[in-house]
Amino acid sequence: MQVKICNATVTCLDQLGYAETTFAEVQAKAGISRGAITHHFPTKQALVAATAMRLLGNAQNPLWPHDRAPQPVYDLIMSAWANIVNSAGGRAIVEILVACRTDPALFGMLEQSLRDWDKSNLSLISARYVSATGNRDDTELLWSIARNFLRGLLLHEKFVSSPEYLMQMMDRFARMMESQLQVLPKNDVEEVE
Amino acid sequence: MQVKICNATVTCLDQLGYAETTFAEVQAKAGISRGAITHHFPTKQALVAATAMRLLGNAQNPLWPHDRAPQPVYDLIMSAWANIVNSAGGRAIVEILVACRTDPALFGMLEQSLRDWDKSNLSLISARYVSATGNRDDTELLWSIARNFLRGLLLHEKFVSSPEYLMQMMDRFARMMESQLQVLPKNDVEEVE
DNA sequence: GTTTACAGACCAACTGTTCTGTTTTTATGA
DNA sequence: TCATAAAAACAGAACAGTTGGTCTGTAAAC
């Protein structure tokens, strides 16, 4: 049930935005009663926060499975855009991030979790890629930059002159990152908790 | 009067977000009557769209005056962050961009203007900087990337582990851009309409 | 005198939350 | 195993507060 509610919330956030994501709308989209939602999530912030946590859990990189070699930098960036950031879940996350900026209650619920996710996500990726400088902090900086660029691109998407131009931006950015990062050779991988 | 109303709207967008930017709130912040707002801007979308246009007009680069030499790439990126993107107006613009994604009425009012602004802004900057490849399209791509990164950074700002880390990201990104772009020598500048 | 600029009341629609019921599951004890 | 009590899961009505938009009234400008 909670899964069903959160999924409907993601759809609402994506299609309607944070403000228009109302209990009534989620209820209709999920095909359940009002009481079911308020029982599990007493406030709107609790509903959205729970949805965010679920999204982050799912997005904890389905992109590089443990048992296969890491993707090339270029491919990873491209598929991160297509499969994560520019997906219903990715767009929902951006709605939530924006809402956090001006909704103190929501921010309080998510601040620590988002910080932790950020750290663990960077740890995970830094274990498989390395900056041309060999510096681990630099690797994390570069991937942080990539994530922020992709999120920013989401805001620009509807105003881009053509879909091809957006792809050119992606390509140019990915090539630039490619020149700064490389896949770690397998024997150099040190497992991170 | 319209200026006063729009300024109050910017403050509201920045501090409260798009959803909480209500007529009542703008009215209170501007210290005027309800009728004054609805007279000039019959709908909320009209109010926000007018505010956006005004913001874009103001942001049409106060950063590189016509009578002085262009700033170095690094400096331009740094001051664009501090003075444009991460300002009340910049944050308001991001709120509006996000709202446009799910508010068709607002999107319709701003789509063309934002596209035009984008184009003219890139034209202006491409007249003063050039990609290492010498390709003008590449120059525009790079500056588009920069703008989207800065906007994305705005969403991340409240979740960054420390202000210093954010500055490290800025520094790293600016250095990366610096390696791809250079200021055009003065005699090469071709004026663009 | 006609249009524009402002003032402020008014209203229907909607929102988040609370609440009272009803059903289902779970825990308990003999 | 099974009765039964307690708790959790759901359903849906009710409500106070707010919102965007409209409407009438007044003053000023052209």
Short mmCIF file of C-alpha atoms (C1' of nucleotides) in Angstrom, two decimals:
data_model
loop_
_atom_site.label_atom_id
_atom_site.label_comp_id
_atom_site.label_asym_id
_atom_site.label_seq_id
_atom_site.Cartn_x
_atom_site.Cartn_y
_atom_site.Cartn_z
CA MET A 1 0.00 0.00 0.00
CA GLN A 2 2.76 2.42 0.95
CA VAL A 3 4.49 1.49 -2.27
CA LYS A 4 1.34 2.19 -4.24
CA ILE A 5 0.90 5.57 -2.54
CA CYS A 6 4.50 6.61 -3.13
CA ASN A 7 4.37 5.58 -6.76
CA ALA A 8 1.28 7.69 -7.28
CA THR A 9 3.07 10.54 -5.52
CA VAL A 10 5.99 10.28 -7.90
CA THR A 11 3.64 10.47 -10.86
CA CYS A 12 1.92 13.52 -9.38
CA LEU A 13 5.18 15.29 -8.61
CA ASP A 14 6.39 14.65 -12.12
CA GLN A 15 3.22 15.67 -13.91
CA LEU A 16 1.78 18.33 -11.61
CA GLY A 17 4.67 19.64 -9.53
CA TYR A 18 4.98 19.85 -5.77
CA ALA A 19 2.25 22.41 -5.16
CA GLU A 20 -0.40 20.56 -7.15
CA THR A 21 0.54 17.24 -5.62
CA THR A 22 -2.43 17.15 -3.25
CA PHE A 23 -3.90 14.39 -1.16
CA ALA A 24 -6.91 14.37 -3.46
CA GLU A 25 -4.75 13.94 -6.52
CA VAL A 26 -2.61 11.19 -5.06
CA GLN A 27 -5.75 9.46 -3.84
CA ALA A 28 -7.30 9.53 -7.31
CA LYS A 29 -4.09 8.47 -9.04
CA ALA A 30 -3.60 5.53 -6.69
CA GLY A 31 -7.26 4.56 -6.66
CA ILE A 32 -7.51 4.39 -2.90
CA SER A 33 -9.23 6.25 -0.10
CA ARG A 34 -8.23 9.39 1.65
CA GLY A 35 -7.84 7.63 4.97
CA ALA A 36 -5.26 5.24 3.59
CA ILE A 37 -2.91 8.08 2.82
CA THR A 38 -3.35 10.05 6.00
CA HIS A 39 -2.96 6.89 8.02
CA HIS A 40 0.49 6.15 6.68
CA PHE A 41 1.56 9.74 6.11
CA PRO A 42 -0.07 12.22 8.48
CA THR A 43 1.20 15.31 6.66
CA LYS A 44 2.01 16.22 3.12
CA GLN A 45 5.64 16.68 4.04
CA ALA A 46 5.76 13.17 5.48
CA LEU A 47 4.29 11.79 2.28
CA VAL A 48 6.75 13.59 0.08
CA ALA A 49 9.70 12.83 2.34
CA ALA A 50 8.88 9.13 2.32
CA THR A 51 8.56 9.24 -1.44
CA ALA A 52 11.93 10.92 -1.69
CA MET A 53 13.61 8.30 0.47
CA ARG A 54 12.12 5.55 -1.64
CA LEU A 55 13.28 7.23 -4.83
CA LEU A 56 16.78 7.68 -3.50
CA GLY A 57 16.90 4.05 -2.50
CA ASN A 58 15.90 2.96 -5.98
CA ALA A 59 18.28 5.40 -7.63
CA GLN A 60 21.24 4.12 -5.63
CA ASN A 61 22.82 3.30 -8.95
CA PRO A 62 21.13 0.63 -10.98
CA LEU A 63 23.69 1.78 -13.51
CA TRP A 64 26.77 -0.15 -12.55
CA PRO A 65 26.01 -3.58 -11.19
CA HIS A 66 28.60 -5.07 -8.87
CA ASP A 67 29.28 -8.04 -11.05
CA ARG A 68 30.10 -6.25 -14.28
CA ALA A 69 32.81 -3.89 -15.38
CA PRO A 70 32.00 -0.19 -14.90
CA GLN A 71 30.69 1.65 -17.91
CA PRO A 72 32.96 4.13 -19.67
CA VAL A 73 32.60 7.65 -18.29
CA TYR A 74 30.85 8.89 -21.40
CA ASP A 75 28.28 6.10 -21.37
CA LEU A 76 27.61 6.46 -17.68
CA ILE A 77 26.81 10.14 -18.02
CA MET A 78 24.57 9.52 -21.00
CA SER A 79 22.62 6.74 -19.35
CA ALA A 80 22.41 8.63 -16.06
CA TRP A 81 20.60 11.36 -17.94
CA ALA A 82 18.29 9.08 -19.87
CA ASN A 83 17.51 6.59 -17.12
CA ILE A 84 17.81 8.49 -13.87
CA VAL A 85 17.70 12.27 -14.01
CA ASN A 86 15.34 12.65 -16.94
CA SER A 87 12.88 10.05 -15.69
CA ALA A 88 9.69 10.46 -13.71
CA GLY A 89 11.62 9.76 -10.53
CA GLY A 90 14.40 12.17 -11.40
CA ARG A 91 11.98 14.94 -12.18
CA ALA A 92 10.12 14.22 -8.95
CA ILE A 93 13.38 14.52 -7.02
CA VAL A 94 14.05 17.92 -8.52
CA GLU A 95 10.57 19.05 -7.53
CA ILE A 96 11.31 17.91 -4.01
CA LEU A 97 14.70 19.62 -3.90
CA VAL A 98 13.13 22.88 -5.01
CA ALA A 99 10.36 22.53 -2.45
CA CYS A 100 12.95 21.90 0.26
CA ARG A 101 14.43 25.31 -0.39
CA THR A 102 11.33 27.08 0.89
CA ASP A 103 9.53 24.45 2.98
CA PRO A 104 11.33 24.19 6.33
CA ALA A 105 9.29 21.19 7.49
CA LEU A 106 10.16 19.18 4.40
CA PHE A 107 13.76 20.32 4.54
CA GLY A 108 14.08 19.16 8.13
CA MET A 109 12.80 15.71 7.26
CA LEU A 110 15.15 15.24 4.33
CA GLU A 111 18.29 17.20 5.12
CA GLN A 112 20.25 14.44 6.79
CA SER A 113 19.07 11.71 4.45
CA LEU A 114 19.98 13.67 1.37
CA ARG A 115 23.39 14.49 2.78
CA ASP A 116 24.02 10.84 3.58
CA TRP A 117 22.82 9.69 0.18
CA ASP A 118 25.05 12.20 -1.48
CA LYS A 119 28.08 11.00 0.43
CA SER A 120 27.46 7.32 -0.09
CA ASN A 121 26.69 7.81 -3.74
CA LEU A 122 29.93 9.66 -4.30
CA SER A 123 31.83 7.03 -2.37
CA LEU A 124 30.40 4.31 -4.53
CA ILE A 125 31.25 6.03 -7.76
CA SER A 126 34.69 7.16 -6.63
CA ALA A 127 35.55 3.53 -6.02
CA ARG A 128 35.23 2.83 -9.73
CA TYR A 129 36.43 5.99 -11.41
CA VAL A 130 39.39 8.22 -10.77
CA SER A 131 40.33 11.74 -11.74
CA ALA A 132 43.21 12.28 -14.13
CA THR A 133 45.02 13.87 -11.20
CA GLY A 134 44.66 10.65 -9.25
CA ASN A 135 43.12 12.63 -6.41
CA ARG A 136 40.06 11.07 -4.87
CA ASP A 137 38.57 14.37 -3.70
CA ASP A 138 38.90 15.61 -7.24
CA THR A 139 37.00 12.58 -8.51
CA GLU A 140 34.14 13.35 -6.16
CA LEU A 141 34.13 17.00 -7.17
CA LEU A 142 33.85 16.04 -10.82
CA TRP A 143 30.94 13.69 -10.26
CA SER A 144 29.19 16.25 -8.09
CA ILE A 145 29.57 18.69 -10.93
CA ALA A 146 28.09 16.15 -13.31
CA ARG A 147 25.06 15.56 -11.14
CA ASN A 148 24.39 19.24 -10.71
CA PHE A 149 24.74 19.85 -14.42
CA LEU A 150 22.23 17.12 -15.23
CA ARG A 151 19.77 18.51 -12.71
CA GLY A 152 20.19 21.99 -14.12
CA LEU A 153 19.63 20.64 -17.59
CA LEU A 154 16.26 19.35 -16.45
CA LEU A 155 15.12 22.92 -15.79
CA HIS A 156 16.29 23.99 -19.20
CA GLU A 157 14.84 21.08 -21.14
CA LYS A 158 11.55 22.68 -22.11
CA PHE A 159 13.28 25.79 -23.40
CA VAL A 160 15.99 24.21 -25.46
CA SER A 161 15.79 25.17 -29.12
CA SER A 162 15.66 21.54 -30.24
CA PRO A 163 16.11 18.09 -28.75
CA GLU A 164 19.25 17.73 -30.85
CA TYR A 165 20.78 20.77 -29.21
CA LEU A 166 20.19 19.23 -25.82
CA MET A 167 21.96 16.10 -26.97
CA GLN A 168 24.85 18.20 -28.23
CA MET A 169 25.16 19.72 -24.77
CA MET A 170 25.13 16.27 -23.22
CA ASP A 171 27.73 15.06 -25.68
CA ARG A 172 29.97 18.06 -25.14
CA PHE A 173 29.75 17.77 -21.38
CA ALA A 174 30.34 14.03 -21.40
CA ARG A 175 33.43 14.47 -23.57
CA MET A 176 34.75 17.13 -21.27
CA MET A 177 34.27 14.84 -18.29
CA GLU A 178 35.83 11.97 -20.18
CA SER A 179 39.00 13.99 -20.48
CA GLN A 180 39.13 14.41 -16.70
CA LEU A 181 38.06 10.98 -15.51
CA GLN A 182 38.87 7.37 -16.24
CA VAL A 183 37.61 3.97 -15.20
CA LEU A 184 39.68 2.49 -12.41
CA PRO A 185 41.57 -0.66 -13.45
CA LYS A 186 40.01 -3.59 -11.68
CA ASN A 187 42.94 -4.41 -9.40
CA ASP A 188 43.03 -0.85 -8.11
CA VAL A 189 39.47 -0.99 -6.85
CA GLU A 190 39.41 -0.74 -3.09
CA GLU A 191 36.06 -1.72 -1.68
CA VAL A 192 34.32 0.96 0.28
CA GLU A 193 31.80 0.40 3.01
CA MET B 1 3.86 50.66 -9.39
CA GLN B 2 4.46 47.69 -11.66
CA VAL B 3 8.10 47.80 -10.65
CA LYS B 4 7.15 47.77 -7.00
CA ILE B 5 4.82 44.82 -7.53
CA CYS B 6 7.40 42.82 -9.46
CA ASN B 7 10.09 43.48 -6.91
CA ALA B 8 7.84 42.19 -4.18
CA THR B 9 7.09 39.17 -6.34
CA VAL B 10 10.79 38.42 -6.68
CA THR B 11 11.21 38.54 -2.94
CA CYS B 12 8.23 36.22 -2.47
CA LEU B 13 9.45 33.75 -5.08
CA ASP B 14 12.86 33.69 -3.48
CA GLN B 15 11.72 33.35 0.11
CA LEU B 16 8.48 31.40 -0.25
CA GLY B 17 8.64 29.60 -3.57
CA TYR B 18 6.20 29.71 -6.46
CA ALA B 19 3.28 28.00 -4.73
CA GLU B 20 3.34 30.27 -1.68
CA THR B 21 3.75 33.37 -3.79
CA THR B 22 0.14 34.46 -3.43
CA PHE B 23 -1.61 37.70 -4.20
CA ALA B 24 -2.05 38.28 -0.48
CA GLU B 25 1.64 37.81 0.17
CA VAL B 26 2.79 40.08 -2.66
CA GLN B 27 0.27 42.66 -1.56
CA ALA B 28 1.59 42.65 1.99
CA LYS B 29 5.24 42.67 0.89
CA ALA B 30 4.68 45.60 -1.48
CA GLY B 31 2.45 47.47 0.95
CA ILE B 32 -0.28 48.11 -1.60
CA SER B 33 -3.86 47.09 -2.20
CA ARG B 34 -5.21 43.95 -3.77
CA GLY B 35 -6.80 45.84 -6.61
CA ALA B 36 -3.52 47.35 -7.69
CA ILE B 37 -2.10 43.91 -8.44
CA THR B 38 -5.11 42.42 -10.17
CA HIS B 39 -5.47 45.56 -12.25
CA HIS B 40 -2.03 45.26 -13.78
CA PHE B 41 -1.81 41.47 -13.68
CA PRO B 42 -5.18 39.74 -13.95
CA THR B 43 -3.82 36.27 -13.19
CA LYS B 44 -1.04 34.85 -11.12
CA GLN B 45 0.67 33.58 -14.25
CA ALA B 46 0.62 37.07 -15.75
CA LEU B 47 2.19 38.45 -12.59
CA VAL B 48 4.94 35.87 -12.53
CA ALA B 49 5.55 36.06 -16.27
CA ALA B 50 5.94 39.83 -16.10
CA THR B 51 8.31 39.43 -13.19
CA ALA B 52 10.34 36.90 -15.15
CA MET B 53 10.63 39.22 -18.15
CA ARG B 54 11.79 42.02 -15.91
CA LEU B 55 14.36 39.78 -14.25
CA LEU B 56 15.70 38.58 -17.56
CA GLY B 57 16.01 42.14 -18.74
CA ASN B 58 18.01 43.08 -15.68
CA ALA B 59 20.15 39.96 -15.89
CA GLN B 60 21.09 40.65 -19.49
CA ASN B 61 24.67 40.67 -18.29
CA PRO B 62 25.62 43.45 -15.97
CA LEU B 63 28.81 41.42 -15.81
CA TRP B 64 30.71 42.59 -18.85
CA PRO B 65 30.18 46.24 -19.63
CA HIS B 66 30.69 47.21 -23.23
CA ASP B 67 33.42 49.69 -22.48
CA ARG B 68 35.74 47.42 -20.54
CA ALA B 69 37.72 44.35 -21.37
CA PRO B 70 35.89 41.06 -20.78
CA GLN B 71 36.62 39.30 -17.51
CA PRO B 72 38.73 36.15 -17.56
CA VAL B 73 36.63 33.01 -17.92
CA TYR B 74 37.28 31.94 -14.35
CA ASP B 75 36.24 35.28 -12.91
CA LEU B 76 33.14 35.50 -15.05
CA ILE B 77 31.88 32.13 -13.85
CA MET B 78 32.59 33.00 -10.25
CA SER B 79 30.85 36.32 -10.38
CA ALA B 80 27.93 34.91 -12.37
CA TRP B 81 27.32 32.56 -9.48
CA ALA B 82 27.69 35.14 -6.75
CA ASN B 83 25.90 38.02 -8.45
CA ILE B 84 23.36 36.46 -10.77
CA VAL B 85 22.42 32.85 -10.19
CA ASN B 86 22.75 32.78 -6.42
CA SER B 87 20.89 36.04 -5.90
CA ALA B 88 17.26 36.69 -5.08
CA GLY B 89 16.55 37.18 -8.77
CA GLY B 90 18.41 34.05 -9.79
CA ARG B 91 16.61 31.94 -7.26
CA ALA B 92 13.31 33.45 -8.37
CA ILE B 93 14.09 32.54 -11.97
CA VAL B 94 14.72 28.95 -10.99
CA GLU B 95 11.40 28.85 -9.17
CA ILE B 96 9.74 30.12 -12.32
CA LEU B 97 11.53 27.62 -14.55
CA VAL B 98 10.41 24.78 -12.34
CA ALA B 99 6.85 26.09 -12.29
CA CYS B 100 6.87 26.32 -16.09
CA ARG B 101 7.47 22.61 -16.27
CA THR B 102 4.03 21.83 -14.84
CA ASP B 103 2.05 25.03 -15.38
CA PRO B 104 1.01 25.18 -19.05
CA ALA B 105 -0.42 28.70 -18.78
CA LEU B 106 2.82 30.08 -17.39
CA PHE B 107 4.87 28.08 -19.86
CA GLY B 108 2.90 29.47 -22.77
CA MET B 109 3.52 33.03 -21.63
CA LEU B 110 7.25 32.57 -21.21
CA GLU B 111 8.33 29.96 -23.72
CA GLN B 112 9.20 32.29 -26.57
CA SER B 113 10.71 34.98 -24.38
CA LEU B 114 12.95 32.54 -22.60
CA ARG B 115 14.07 31.01 -25.88
CA ASP B 116 14.88 34.45 -27.27
CA TRP B 117 16.71 35.52 -24.15
CA ASP B 118 18.72 32.35 -24.23
CA LYS B 119 19.76 32.91 -27.80
CA SER B 120 20.65 36.57 -27.40
CA ASN B 121 22.52 35.90 -24.22
CA LEU B 122 24.64 33.23 -25.85
CA SER B 123 25.24 35.49 -28.83
CA LEU B 124 26.48 38.23 -26.58
CA ILE B 125 28.85 36.03 -24.68
CA SER B 126 30.09 34.19 -27.75
CA ALA B 127 31.18 37.51 -29.17
CA ARG B 128 33.72 37.87 -26.37
CA TYR B 129 34.86 34.34 -25.65
CA VAL B 130 35.86 31.52 -27.92
CA SER B 131 36.27 27.80 -27.51
CA ALA B 132 39.74 26.30 -27.75
CA THR B 133 38.52 24.62 -30.91
CA GLY B 134 37.75 28.01 -32.40
CA ASN B 135 34.25 26.80 -33.15
CA ARG B 136 31.50 29.25 -32.31
CA ASP B 137 28.85 26.59 -31.76
CA ASP B 138 31.19 24.92 -29.33
CA THR B 139 31.56 28.18 -27.43
CA GLU B 140 27.82 28.43 -27.05
CA LEU B 141 27.57 24.83 -25.94
CA LEU B 142 30.14 25.43 -23.24
CA TRP B 143 28.41 28.49 -21.87
CA SER B 144 25.07 26.71 -21.94
CA ILE B 145 26.67 23.97 -19.92
CA ALA B 146 27.97 26.53 -17.46
CA ARG B 147 24.57 28.11 -16.98
CA ASN B 148 22.88 24.79 -16.42
CA PHE B 149 25.53 23.72 -13.96
CA LEU B 150 25.08 26.89 -11.94
CA ARG B 151 21.33 26.45 -11.87
CA GLY B 152 21.70 22.87 -10.80
CA LEU B 153 24.06 23.94 -8.07
CA LEU B 154 21.34 26.15 -6.69
CA LEU B 155 19.19 23.10 -6.00
CA HIS B 156 22.06 21.40 -4.25
CA GLU B 157 23.17 24.36 -2.18
CA LYS B 158 21.22 23.56 0.96
CA PHE B 159 22.49 19.99 1.02
CA VAL B 160 26.15 20.59 0.44
CA SER B 161 28.31 19.34 3.29
CA SER B 162 29.91 22.74 3.78
CA PRO B 163 30.07 26.10 2.06
CA GLU B 164 33.72 25.43 1.35
CA TYR B 165 32.85 22.30 -0.56
CA LEU B 166 30.49 24.29 -2.74
CA MET B 167 33.30 26.72 -3.47
CA GLN B 168 35.56 23.81 -4.36
CA MET B 169 33.00 22.64 -6.89
CA MET B 170 32.78 26.12 -8.32
CA ASP B 171 36.55 26.37 -8.49
CA ARG B 172 36.93 22.97 -10.10
CA PHE B 173 34.26 23.69 -12.67
CA ALA B 174 35.61 27.12 -13.47
CA ARG B 175 39.09 25.70 -13.99
CA MET B 176 37.69 23.04 -16.29
CA MET B 177 35.89 25.68 -18.33
CA GLU B 178 38.99 27.83 -18.34
CA SER B 179 40.84 25.06 -20.12
CA GLN B 180 38.20 25.01 -22.86
CA LEU B 181 37.54 28.71 -23.34
CA GLN B 182 39.50 31.89 -23.76
CA VAL B 183 38.81 35.58 -23.99
CA LEU B 184 38.67 36.77 -27.59
CA PRO B 185 41.45 39.20 -28.47
CA LYS B 186 39.92 42.61 -28.97
CA ASN B 187 40.53 42.89 -32.71
CA ASP B 188 38.76 39.59 -33.32
CA VAL B 189 35.53 40.76 -31.75
CA GLU B 190 32.82 40.94 -34.36
CA GLU B 191 29.86 42.92 -33.14
CA VAL B 192 26.60 41.00 -33.01
CA GLU B 193 23.16 42.53 -33.15
"C1'" DG C 1 -16.52 62.46 -20.33
"C1'" DT C 2 -14.22 58.43 -21.11
"C1'" DT C 3 -10.45 55.69 -19.96
"C1'" DT C 4 -7.01 54.25 -16.75
"C1'" DA C 5 -5.29 53.42 -12.00
"C1'" DC C 6 -6.17 51.97 -7.71
"C1'" DA C 7 -9.01 50.28 -3.44
"C1'" DG C 8 -11.21 46.72 -1.08
"C1'" DA C 9 -15.17 43.55 -0.45
"C1'" DC C 10 -16.83 39.10 -1.97
"C1'" DC C 11 -17.06 34.23 -3.30
"C1'" DA C 12 -16.75 29.53 -4.87
"C1'" DA C 13 -13.33 26.11 -4.99
"C1'" DC C 14 -9.85 23.70 -2.96
"C1'" DT C 15 -6.26 22.31 0.64
"C1'" DG C 16 -4.27 19.97 4.60
"C1'" DT C 17 -5.72 18.10 8.65
"C1'" DT C 18 -8.68 15.96 12.07
"C1'" DC C 19 -12.24 13.04 13.31
"C1'" DT C 20 -15.23 9.08 13.78
"C1'" DG C 21 -16.39 4.55 12.01
"C1'" DT C 22 -15.38 -0.18 10.00
"C1'" DT C 23 -12.63 -3.98 8.63
"C1'" DT C 24 -8.58 -6.76 8.79
"C1'" DT C 25 -4.54 -8.42 10.86
"C1'" DT C 26 -1.83 -9.72 14.74
"C1'" DA C 27 -0.81 -11.10 19.40
"C1'" DT C 28 -2.07 -13.65 23.38
"C1'" DG C 29 -3.37 -17.24 26.51
"C1'" DA C 30 -5.51 -21.47 27.61
"C1'" DT D 1 -6.29 -24.82 17.79
"C1'" DC D 2 -8.93 -21.43 18.53
"C1'" DA D 3 -11.42 -17.72 20.86
"C1'" DT D 4 -10.63 -12.99 21.82
"C1'" DA D 5 -8.64 -8.70 22.73
"C1'" DA D 6 -5.76 -5.24 20.97
"C1'" DA D 7 -3.76 -2.92 17.41
"C1'" DA D 8 -3.12 -1.67 12.93
"C1'" DA D 9 -5.07 -0.68 8.25
"C1'" DC D 10 -8.34 1.41 5.83
"C1'" DA D 11 -12.71 4.27 4.54
"C1'" DG D 12 -14.84 8.55 4.19
"C1'" DA D 13 -17.16 12.59 6.31
"C1'" DA D 14 -16.27 17.15 8.23
"C1'" DC D 15 -13.93 21.55 8.85
"C1'" DA D 16 -11.36 25.82 9.20
"C1'" DG D 17 -8.24 28.38 6.53
"C1'" DT D 18 -6.54 30.01 2.16
"C1'" DT D 19 -6.45 30.78 -2.76
"C1'" DG D 20 -7.21 32.91 -7.31
"C1'" DG D 21 -10.37 35.42 -9.52
"C1'" DT D 22 -14.35 38.65 -9.95
"C1'" DC D 23 -16.98 42.44 -8.84
"C1'" DT D 24 -18.36 47.15 -7.54
"C1'" DG D 25 -16.81 51.66 -6.12
"C1'" DT D 26 -13.76 55.85 -6.32
"C1'" DA D 27 -10.17 59.03 -7.77
"C1'" DA D 28 -7.13 60.81 -11.21
"C1'" DA D 29 -5.57 61.66 -15.86
"C1'" DC D 30 -6.08 62.53 -20.48
#
